[in-house]
Structures are given as structure tokens and as C-alpha cells.
Amino acid sequence: MRVMPVGIEVGDLQEGPKDDPPLLLWNHRWEYDKDPAAFLAALESIDDLDWRLALCGERFATLPSERDVAADRFADRIVHDGYADRATYAGLLARSLLAVSTARQEFFGISMVEAAAAGALPLLPDRLAYPEVFPAAHHDAVLYRSPEELQDRLRHILRAPAPWRRVAGDLASEVRALYAWEVLGPRYDEFLEELV
């Protein structure tokens, strides 16, 4: 048996200049399994700092109330709210300093891999698929173990973002080497040829 990772298209995901003030990205569905309440609590904890927010997760007819609270509470910080076509999404990824996950359920985390490939530093719960998907050398930088640790990490990074941009750049190279279709495609082809 062989387990092959999910591949991502990285051709349009470029590292770019980061916004100032820093841009935080939420690129998940607005559903309970992504725990938007925890994300909202983290934002509340850093309300005294200067940052902007991009909300580009998929929306459904019935949204968790946290979505409305976030849109109202942080209206003056929001640079994008709603569906983003691929070009807009790639641009937001390139501009973002941080991409945050508070997921309670995740099988792989394509949106967070995309964010990392575009040079945004992912902040991820130390559970689910994330410890397996992201390189162990970066676990101390990207994994958090509690809501309080997420809040502390956000505060620390936003107060001194420069060194974290370098960490994100290093991680972007590693994530691309692991999950880009241009790397994985030939491996899939080889495996399928073996099966035939």
C-alpha cells in the first residue's frame, strides 16, 4: 500500500510584498467544523494591534453567527469579504502575513498548504492532519496547542513580523517541493504505470 499526498497548483501562487499593516487571512468554509468562534476570539484578543483581515471562505445559506459578528465587529479592518475568484485569492495569499486555522476537522488542509506555498505563515492547531502535512522542522513556528497559545503567537508575530516573513519564505519553498503538482504529477504517473 502507498499513500500519496494531495497536490496543489502553485503556478499562480507567488510570494509577494506583504501588506502593512499586516494582513490576516481566513480561507476556510464558514462552518462549525472550522471553529470560527475560536478564530473570532483570537481576533478579539489582538484588537489593540494594527492589522487587516481577509475573509474568503465558502459561504452557505445558513452561516454560523460568528461570520456576521466578524463582519460587523471588524468592518474597518476587512479588505476582502466573500467569494474570491482564483486571481483575487492568489493575490490575497501573496499579500497575507498570516493564515489562521482553528479547524476541528481536517483531512489534509489544502487551503493552508496553498497559503504556505504563497508565503503566508500558517498558524495551525497541533492536531488533525496538520502535524503530518507540514514539515517537522517548522512545527514550533506554525503549530499551536491551545487558543491562548494562538492568541499569544498572533500578538508576538504582529509586533515583530520581519523574522516571521523569513520563516514563511523558507516554509513556502519546502511546501512547494512537497505538494506542487509539477513535483507530484510524475510520481502519480509512475505509480499508476506500476499498477497497470
Coordinates of C-alpha atoms in Angstrom, one line a residue, residues 15-192:
E15 CA 5.2 35.2 -2.7
G16 CA 4.6 38.9 -2.8
P17 CA 5.2 42.0 -0.8
K18 CA 3.2 41.8 2.5
D19 CA 0.7 44.4 3.4
D20 CA 1.4 47.0 6.1
P21 CA -0.4 46.8 8.4
P22 CA -0.2 43.0 8.2
L23 CA -3.0 41.1 6.6
L24 CA -4.5 38.1 8.4
L25 CA -6.3 35.5 6.2
W26 CA -9.2 33.2 6.9
N27 CA -9.6 30.9 3.9
H28 CA -12.0 28.3 5.2
R29 CA -15.6 27.4 4.9
W30 CA -17.8 29.2 7.4
E31 CA -19.0 26.1 9.1
Y32 CA -18.8 24.8 12.7
D33 CA -16.2 22.2 12.0
K34 CA -13.7 25.0 11.2
D35 CA -14.5 26.6 14.6
P36 CA -15.0 30.3 13.5
A37 CA -15.8 31.1 17.2
A38 CA -12.2 30.3 18.1
F39 CA -11.0 32.5 15.3
L40 CA -13.2 35.4 16.4
A41 CA -11.9 35.0 20.0
A42 CA -8.3 35.2 18.7
L43 CA -9.1 38.4 16.7
E44 CA -10.7 39.9 19.8
S45 CA -7.5 39.2 21.8
I46 CA -5.4 41.3 19.3
D47 CA -7.8 44.1 18.8
D48 CA -5.3 46.6 20.2
L49 CA -2.8 45.9 17.4
D50 CA -2.8 47.2 13.9
W51 CA -3.8 44.6 11.3
R52 CA -6.2 43.9 8.4
L53 CA -8.4 40.9 7.6
A54 CA -9.3 39.0 4.5
L55 CA -12.3 36.6 4.8
C56 CA -12.6 34.4 1.8
G57 CA -14.1 31.1 2.9
E58 CA -17.0 29.5 1.1
R59 CA -20.4 30.6 2.4
F60 CA -23.7 28.7 2.6
A61 CA -27.3 29.8 3.0
T62 CA -27.1 29.3 6.8
L63 CA -23.9 30.8 8.3
P64 CA -22.6 30.5 11.8
S65 CA -23.4 33.7 13.7
E66 CA -19.6 34.3 14.1
R67 CA -19.4 35.3 10.4
D68 CA -21.9 38.1 11.0
V69 CA -20.1 39.1 14.2
A70 CA -16.7 39.2 12.5
A71 CA -18.1 41.3 9.6
D72 CA -19.7 43.8 11.9
R73 CA -17.0 43.9 14.6
F74 CA -14.0 44.2 12.3
A75 CA -15.7 46.0 9.4
D76 CA -13.0 48.7 9.4
R77 CA -10.2 46.1 9.1
I78 CA -11.7 43.9 6.4
V79 CA -10.1 44.3 2.9
H80 CA -12.0 41.3 1.4
D81 CA -15.2 39.6 2.5
G82 CA -16.8 36.9 0.4
Y83 CA -16.1 34.7 -2.6
A84 CA -12.7 35.3 -4.2
D85 CA -12.1 34.2 -7.8
R86 CA -8.7 32.4 -8.3
A87 CA -6.8 35.6 -9.3
T88 CA -8.1 37.5 -6.3
Y89 CA -7.5 34.6 -4.0
A90 CA -3.9 34.3 -5.2
G91 CA -3.4 38.0 -4.7
L92 CA -4.7 37.8 -1.1
L93 CA -2.5 34.9 -0.3
A94 CA 0.6 36.7 -1.6
R95 CA -0.3 39.8 0.5
S96 CA -1.0 37.9 3.7
L97 CA 1.5 37.7 6.5
L98 CA -0.6 35.0 8.3
A99 CA -3.2 32.4 7.5
V100 CA -5.1 31.0 10.5
S101 CA -6.8 27.7 11.0
T102 CA -8.9 26.8 14.1
A103 CA -10.3 23.7 12.5
R104 CA -11.8 20.8 14.5
Q105 CA -11.9 18.6 11.4
E106 CA -9.4 18.5 8.6
F107 CA -8.3 15.7 6.3
F108 CA -5.4 17.5 4.6
G109 CA -5.7 21.3 4.7
I110 CA -5.4 22.3 1.0
S111 CA -6.2 26.0 1.8
M112 CA -3.4 26.1 4.4
V113 CA -1.0 24.4 2.1
E114 CA -1.9 27.0 -0.6
A115 CA -1.4 29.8 1.8
A116 CA 2.0 28.5 2.9
A117 CA 3.1 28.0 -0.7
A118 CA 2.3 31.6 -1.4
G119 CA 4.4 32.8 1.5
A120 CA 1.8 33.3 4.2
L121 CA 2.8 31.8 7.6
P122 CA 0.2 29.3 8.6
L123 CA -0.9 29.1 12.2
L124 CA -2.4 25.7 12.8
P125 CA -3.8 23.6 15.7
D126 CA -1.4 20.9 16.7
R127 CA -3.8 18.1 15.8
L128 CA -5.7 16.6 12.8
A129 CA -3.6 16.3 9.7
Y130 CA -1.5 19.4 10.2
P131 CA 1.5 17.8 12.0
E132 CA 1.8 15.2 9.2
V133 CA 1.3 17.7 6.3
F134 CA 3.7 20.4 7.4
P135 CA 7.4 19.7 7.8
A136 CA 8.5 18.8 11.3
A137 CA 11.3 21.4 11.2
H138 CA 8.6 24.1 11.2
H139 CA 6.3 22.7 13.8
D140 CA 7.4 25.1 16.5
A141 CA 6.7 28.1 14.3
V142 CA 3.3 27.0 12.9
L143 CA 1.6 24.7 15.3
Y144 CA -0.2 25.9 18.5
R145 CA -1.6 23.8 21.3
S146 CA -4.4 25.9 22.8
P147 CA -6.5 29.0 22.0
E148 CA -4.3 31.0 24.4
E149 CA -1.2 29.9 22.6
L150 CA -2.7 31.0 19.3
Q151 CA -3.6 34.4 20.7
D152 CA 0.0 34.8 22.1
R153 CA 1.5 33.7 18.8
L154 CA -0.6 36.2 16.9
R155 CA 0.4 39.0 19.2
H156 CA 4.1 38.1 19.1
I157 CA 4.2 37.9 15.3
L158 CA 2.2 41.1 14.7
R159 CA 4.5 43.1 17.0
A160 CA 7.6 41.9 15.1
P161 CA 6.7 40.5 11.7
A162 CA 10.1 40.7 9.9
P163 CA 11.7 37.4 11.2
W164 CA 8.4 35.6 10.6
R165 CA 8.4 36.6 6.9
R166 CA 11.7 34.8 6.6
V167 CA 10.3 31.7 8.2
A168 CA 7.3 31.8 5.9
G169 CA 9.6 32.1 2.9
D170 CA 11.6 29.0 3.9
L171 CA 8.3 27.1 4.5
A172 CA 7.0 28.2 1.1
S173 CA 9.9 26.5 -0.6
E174 CA 9.5 23.3 1.3
V175 CA 5.7 23.1 0.8
R176 CA 6.1 23.7 -2.9
A177 CA 8.7 20.9 -3.1
L178 CA 6.3 18.5 -1.3
Y179 CA 3.0 19.3 -2.8
A180 CA 3.2 21.1 -6.1
W181 CA 1.6 19.2 -9.0
E182 CA 4.7 19.7 -11.0
V183 CA 6.5 17.5 -8.4
L184 CA 3.7 15.1 -7.6
G185 CA 2.3 14.6 -11.1
P186 CA 5.3 12.5 -12.3
R187 CA 5.1 10.5 -9.0
Y188 CA 1.4 9.8 -9.6
D189 CA 2.1 8.8 -13.3
E190 CA 4.9 6.4 -12.2
F191 CA 2.7 4.8 -9.5
L192 CA -0.2 4.4 -12.0

